[in-house]
GROMACS .gro file of C-alpha atoms in nm:
model
  259
    1UNK     CA    1   0.001  -0.010   0.028
    2UNK     CA    2   0.108   0.364  -0.109
    3UNK     CA    3   0.146   0.635   0.188
    4UNK     CA    4  -0.140   0.798   0.031
    5UNK     CA    5  -0.361   0.512   0.007
    6UNK     CA    6  -0.276   0.453   0.383
    7UNK     CA    7  -0.324   0.774   0.470
    8UNK     CA    8  -0.703   0.803   0.338
    9UNK     CA    9  -0.730   0.489   0.504
   10UNK     CA   10  -0.648   0.643   0.826
   11UNK     CA   11  -0.837   0.966   0.758
   12UNK     CA   12  -1.180   0.713   0.705
   13UNK     CA   13  -1.063   0.498   1.031
   14UNK     CA   14  -1.031   0.837   1.232
   15UNK     CA   15  -1.395   0.971   1.142
   16UNK     CA   16  -1.552   0.684   1.162
   17UNK     CA   17  -1.403   0.601   1.484
   18UNK     CA   18  -1.327   0.947   1.637
   19UNK     CA   19  -1.006   0.891   1.688
   20UNK     CA   20  -0.709   0.662   1.587
   21UNK     CA   21  -0.408   0.555   1.780
   22UNK     CA   22  -0.051   0.480   1.638
   23UNK     CA   23   0.037   0.146   1.775
   24UNK     CA   24  -0.299  -0.001   1.674
   25UNK     CA   25  -0.277   0.130   1.278
   26UNK     CA   26   0.108   0.049   1.293
   27UNK     CA   27  -0.036  -0.309   1.368
   28UNK     CA   28  -0.304  -0.312   1.079
   29UNK     CA   29  -0.094  -0.147   0.822
   30UNK     CA   30   0.226  -0.352   0.903
   31UNK     CA   31   0.448  -0.038   0.956
   32UNK     CA   32   0.631   0.067   1.167
   33UNK     CA   33   0.506   0.337   1.482
   34UNK     CA   34   0.739   0.597   1.312
   35UNK     CA   35   0.583   0.544   0.971
   36UNK     CA   36   0.249   0.604   1.121
   37UNK     CA   37   0.328   0.933   1.262
   38UNK     CA   38   0.525   1.046   0.931
   39UNK     CA   39   0.141   1.007   0.791
   40UNK     CA   40  -0.061   1.124   1.071
   41UNK     CA   41   0.215   1.465   1.070
   42UNK     CA   42   0.124   1.457   0.688
   43UNK     CA   43  -0.275   1.469   0.745
   44UNK     CA   44  -0.220   1.737   0.988
   45UNK     CA   45  -0.034   1.944   0.800
   46UNK     CA   46  -0.356   1.940   0.577
   47UNK     CA   47  -0.587   1.987   0.794
   48UNK     CA   48  -0.750   1.667   0.797
   49UNK     CA   49  -0.677   1.533   1.128
   50UNK     CA   50  -0.547   1.702   1.482
   51UNK     CA   51  -0.248   1.495   1.677
   52UNK     CA   52  -0.295   1.432   2.003
   53UNK     CA   53  -0.096   1.215   2.254
   54UNK     CA   54  -0.076   0.863   2.078
   55UNK     CA   55  -0.270   0.923   1.750
   56UNK     CA   56  -0.509   1.209   1.631
   57UNK     CA   57  -0.866   1.269   1.616
   58UNK     CA   58  -1.035   1.432   1.309
   59UNK     CA   59  -1.015   1.760   1.229
   60UNK     CA   60  -1.288   2.002   1.369
   61UNK     CA   61  -1.373   1.728   1.588
   62UNK     CA   62  -1.293   1.852   1.974
   63UNK     CA   63  -1.624   1.811   2.017
   64UNK     CA   64  -1.680   1.443   1.958
   65UNK     CA   65  -1.840   1.270   2.200
   66UNK     CA   66  -1.956   0.863   2.097
   67UNK     CA   67  -2.227   0.731   2.245
   68UNK     CA   68  -2.190   0.538   2.619
   69UNK     CA   69  -2.216   0.190   2.471
   70UNK     CA   70  -1.881   0.309   2.190
   71UNK     CA   71  -1.681   0.453   2.482
   72UNK     CA   72  -1.728   0.150   2.690
   73UNK     CA   73  -1.576  -0.055   2.408
   74UNK     CA   74  -1.279   0.149   2.395
   75UNK     CA   75  -0.966   0.024   2.644
   76UNK     CA   76  -1.185  -0.189   2.834
   77UNK     CA   77  -0.931  -0.379   2.981
   78UNK     CA   78  -0.735  -0.084   3.069
   79UNK     CA   79  -1.099   0.076   3.254
   80UNK     CA   80  -1.111  -0.233   3.440
   81UNK     CA   81  -0.774  -0.218   3.593
   82UNK     CA   82  -0.833   0.118   3.692
   83UNK     CA   83  -1.184   0.020   3.862
   84UNK     CA   84  -1.020  -0.244   4.053
   85UNK     CA   85  -0.718  -0.008   4.170
   86UNK     CA   86  -0.970   0.275   4.261
   87UNK     CA   87  -1.108   0.034   4.530
   88UNK     CA   88  -0.850   0.091   4.750
   89UNK     CA   89  -0.912   0.492   4.757
   90UNK     CA   90  -1.272   0.412   4.885
   91UNK     CA   91  -1.344   0.525   5.244
   92UNK     CA   92  -1.169   0.317   5.511
   93UNK     CA   93  -0.991   0.087   5.296
   94UNK     CA   94  -1.017  -0.244   5.175
   95UNK     CA   95  -1.275  -0.207   4.918
   96UNK     CA   96  -1.496   0.008   5.100
   97UNK     CA   97  -1.547  -0.225   5.407
   98UNK     CA   98  -1.576   0.095   5.630
   99UNK     CA   99  -1.782   0.368   5.635
  100UNK     CA  100  -1.776   0.745   5.456
  101UNK     CA  101  -1.884   0.945   5.171
  102UNK     CA  102  -1.775   0.922   4.789
  103UNK     CA  103  -1.931   1.087   4.482
  104UNK     CA  104  -1.925   0.892   4.170
  105UNK     CA  105  -1.903   1.101   3.837
  106UNK     CA  106  -2.069   0.962   3.544
  107UNK     CA  107  -1.855   0.762   3.300
  108UNK     CA  108  -1.757   0.405   3.169
  109UNK     CA  109  -1.476   0.394   3.441
  110UNK     CA  110  -1.715   0.523   3.714
  111UNK     CA  111  -1.961   0.245   3.634
  112UNK     CA  112  -1.672  -0.035   3.619
  113UNK     CA  113  -1.570   0.079   3.976
  114UNK     CA  114  -1.968   0.094   4.062
  115UNK     CA  115  -1.946  -0.298   3.961
  116UNK     CA  116  -1.629  -0.368   4.152
  117UNK     CA  117  -1.777  -0.224   4.482
  118UNK     CA  118  -1.880  -0.555   4.699
  119UNK     CA  119  -2.247  -0.589   4.840
  120UNK     CA  120  -2.101  -0.578   5.213
  121UNK     CA  121  -1.982  -0.229   5.190
  122UNK     CA  122  -2.129   0.037   5.403
  123UNK     CA  123  -2.067   0.379   5.206
  124UNK     CA  124  -2.302   0.665   5.130
  125UNK     CA  125  -2.281   0.684   4.753
  126UNK     CA  126  -2.412   1.039   4.516
  127UNK     CA  127  -2.422   0.992   4.154
  128UNK     CA  128  -2.596   1.209   3.900
  129UNK     CA  129  -2.511   0.907   3.653
  130UNK     CA  130  -2.791   0.619   3.551
  131UNK     CA  131  -2.574   0.375   3.471
  132UNK     CA  132  -2.364   0.401   3.823
  133UNK     CA  133  -2.701   0.417   4.024
  134UNK     CA  134  -2.813   0.113   3.885
  135UNK     CA  135  -2.548  -0.120   3.941
  136UNK     CA  136  -2.555  -0.015   4.335
  137UNK     CA  137  -2.945   0.009   4.366
  138UNK     CA  138  -2.932  -0.388   4.506
  139UNK     CA  139  -2.652  -0.273   4.760
  140UNK     CA  140  -2.793  -0.348   5.124
  141UNK     CA  141  -2.511  -0.147   5.255
  142UNK     CA  142  -2.487   0.158   5.050
  143UNK     CA  143  -2.670   0.502   5.126
  144UNK     CA  144  -2.735   0.586   4.765
  145UNK     CA  145  -2.805   0.894   4.670
  146UNK     CA  146  -2.923   0.984   4.276
  147UNK     CA  147  -2.877   1.373   4.171
  148UNK     CA  148  -3.164   1.468   3.958
  149UNK     CA  149  -3.166   1.706   3.643
  150UNK     CA  150  -3.202   1.684   3.255
  151UNK     CA  151  -3.098   1.371   3.128
  152UNK     CA  152  -2.815   1.387   2.809
  153UNK     CA  153  -2.869   1.115   2.575
  154UNK     CA  154  -2.489   1.010   2.539
  155UNK     CA  155  -2.385   0.989   2.894
  156UNK     CA  156  -2.686   0.923   3.084
  157UNK     CA  157  -2.553   1.162   3.349
  158UNK     CA  158  -2.795   1.458   3.509
  159UNK     CA  159  -2.690   1.802   3.390
  160UNK     CA  160  -2.801   2.142   3.454
  161UNK     CA  161  -2.933   2.383   3.763
  162UNK     CA  162  -3.080   2.143   3.945
  163UNK     CA  163  -2.747   1.893   3.950
  164UNK     CA  164  -2.558   2.205   4.041
  165UNK     CA  165  -2.760   2.302   4.299
  166UNK     CA  166  -2.760   1.911   4.438
  167UNK     CA  167  -2.357   1.902   4.434
  168UNK     CA  168  -2.330   2.286   4.597
  169UNK     CA  169  -2.442   2.146   4.909
  170UNK     CA  170  -2.250   1.849   4.984
  171UNK     CA  171  -1.938   1.786   5.107
  172UNK     CA  172  -1.787   1.379   5.016
  173UNK     CA  173  -1.477   1.223   5.119
  174UNK     CA  174  -1.352   1.134   4.778
  175UNK     CA  175  -1.499   1.223   4.470
  176UNK     CA  176  -1.417   0.930   4.143
  177UNK     CA  177  -1.375   1.216   3.853
  178UNK     CA  178  -1.445   1.138   3.498
  179UNK     CA  179  -1.288   1.327   3.208
  180UNK     CA  180  -1.297   1.277   2.847
  181UNK     CA  181  -0.913   1.474   2.793
  182UNK     CA  182  -0.645   1.539   3.028
  183UNK     CA  183  -0.303   1.680   3.001
  184UNK     CA  184  -0.062   1.966   3.170
  185UNK     CA  185  -0.124   2.225   2.933
  186UNK     CA  186  -0.500   2.153   2.901
  187UNK     CA  187  -0.631   2.058   3.227
  188UNK     CA  188  -0.901   1.844   3.238
  189UNK     CA  189  -1.180   1.890   2.943
  190UNK     CA  190  -1.509   1.757   2.814
  191UNK     CA  191  -1.701   1.803   2.473
  192UNK     CA  192  -2.020   1.958   2.677
  193UNK     CA  193  -2.049   2.271   2.846
  194UNK     CA  194  -2.331   2.161   3.082
  195UNK     CA  195  -2.140   1.839   3.145
  196UNK     CA  196  -1.829   2.023   3.260
  197UNK     CA  197  -2.038   2.253   3.481
  198UNK     CA  198  -2.125   1.941   3.654
  199UNK     CA  199  -1.787   1.819   3.715
  200UNK     CA  200  -1.695   2.165   3.816
  201UNK     CA  201  -1.937   2.153   4.086
  202UNK     CA  202  -1.818   1.801   4.188
  203UNK     CA  203  -1.472   1.914   4.248
  204UNK     CA  204  -1.552   2.165   4.482
  205UNK     CA  205  -1.806   1.879   4.655
  206UNK     CA  206  -1.497   1.623   4.779
  207UNK     CA  207  -1.208   1.682   5.023
  208UNK     CA  208  -1.013   1.453   4.805
  209UNK     CA  209  -1.039   1.413   4.411
  210UNK     CA  210  -0.957   1.091   4.249
  211UNK     CA  211  -0.919   1.120   3.855
  212UNK     CA  212  -1.027   0.772   3.649
  213UNK     CA  213  -0.870   0.826   3.313
  214UNK     CA  214  -0.699   0.555   3.109
  215UNK     CA  215  -0.394   0.682   2.887
  216UNK     CA  216  -0.563   0.738   2.579
  217UNK     CA  217  -0.745   1.039   2.720
  218UNK     CA  218  -0.359   1.161   2.817
  219UNK     CA  219  -0.291   1.499   2.563
  220UNK     CA  220  -0.628   1.516   2.450
  221UNK     CA  221  -0.854   1.863   2.427
  222UNK     CA  222  -1.211   1.921   2.431
  223UNK     CA  223  -1.433   2.173   2.387
  224UNK     CA  224  -1.493   2.245   2.738
  225UNK     CA  225  -1.244   2.288   3.037
  226UNK     CA  226  -1.395   2.242   3.388
  227UNK     CA  227  -1.050   2.198   3.545
  228UNK     CA  228  -0.704   2.175   3.622
  229UNK     CA  229  -0.470   1.874   3.731
  230UNK     CA  230  -0.386   2.063   4.013
  231UNK     CA  231  -0.719   1.957   4.128
  232UNK     CA  232  -0.667   1.615   4.120
  233UNK     CA  233  -0.506   1.471   4.477
  234UNK     CA  234  -0.486   1.125   4.266
  235UNK     CA  235  -0.488   0.976   3.901
  236UNK     CA  236  -0.532   0.620   3.845
  237UNK     CA  237  -0.473   0.554   3.502
  238UNK     CA  238  -0.294   0.205   3.303
  239UNK     CA  239   0.062   0.164   3.183
  240UNK     CA  240   0.000   0.318   2.838
  241UNK     CA  241   0.108   0.643   3.012
  242UNK     CA  242   0.501   0.662   2.996
  243UNK     CA  243   0.660   0.684   3.313
  244UNK     CA  244   0.838   0.995   3.139
  245UNK     CA  245   0.429   1.154   3.159
  246UNK     CA  246   0.369   1.042   3.526
  247UNK     CA  247   0.677   1.155   3.640
  248UNK     CA  248   0.596   1.545   3.463
  249UNK     CA  249   0.229   1.524   3.619
  250UNK     CA  250   0.352   1.392   3.970
  251UNK     CA  251   0.614   1.730   3.971
  252UNK     CA  252   0.308   1.919   3.894
  253UNK     CA  253   0.141   1.771   4.249
  254UNK     CA  254  -0.079   1.507   4.118
  255UNK     CA  255   0.012   1.150   4.264
  256UNK     CA  256  -0.004   0.875   3.974
  257UNK     CA  257  -0.149   0.491   3.974
  258UNK     CA  258  -0.016   0.331   3.671
  259UNK     CA  259  -0.227   0.000   3.708
   0.00000   0.00000   0.00000
């Protein structure tokens, strides 16, 4: 396959999936990662894609937001490891065996964390994510609060003033925060302004902020910025985040766990 043909196919994959990553493309086309990077650089110069950490997204798609089911299928193994590592951060330790209060953001990794919380856990849990609440509704030891508001179809999350007012009244022990993109320069970002407003309120509603984000989101920047990495006490990610990037994040003040 000639380079222009390969680049055209890369562009098609990026537009269909919303993102492409270097290693997957190298495997698919049986070329080196450096060859893929040159292809992405050429597409970036042509204004067809925008390069991000580890890959690229279609140009003009900084507001791209896949459906919940699509997002859940991306980096599934990594998200599962992140969720299991996050159990240690529940109040009382030992997977929530003690008491305390947590906020679970809406997001696919947060849903996986909810599924990992044992039935015998004794916690107060607050969430505005319908899938998160559904996972926890049968836990007898939990006091579960579902925050209301307008439900966004793509994320199944409550947003707008009702949700914002509820979170302004809280002071939880731990927040498990989700994001669409994170970086030292760009901070924490998401495609939707209403989602961003709720996430901003979440950060102020907890004494400790734990960010659950797979490494593919590192370097991505979306339309709505809702915080800085310095707002995060602990980032739990996967080993796809390089040791150098993890060190840079820790030097800026955020602890990093690579699950």
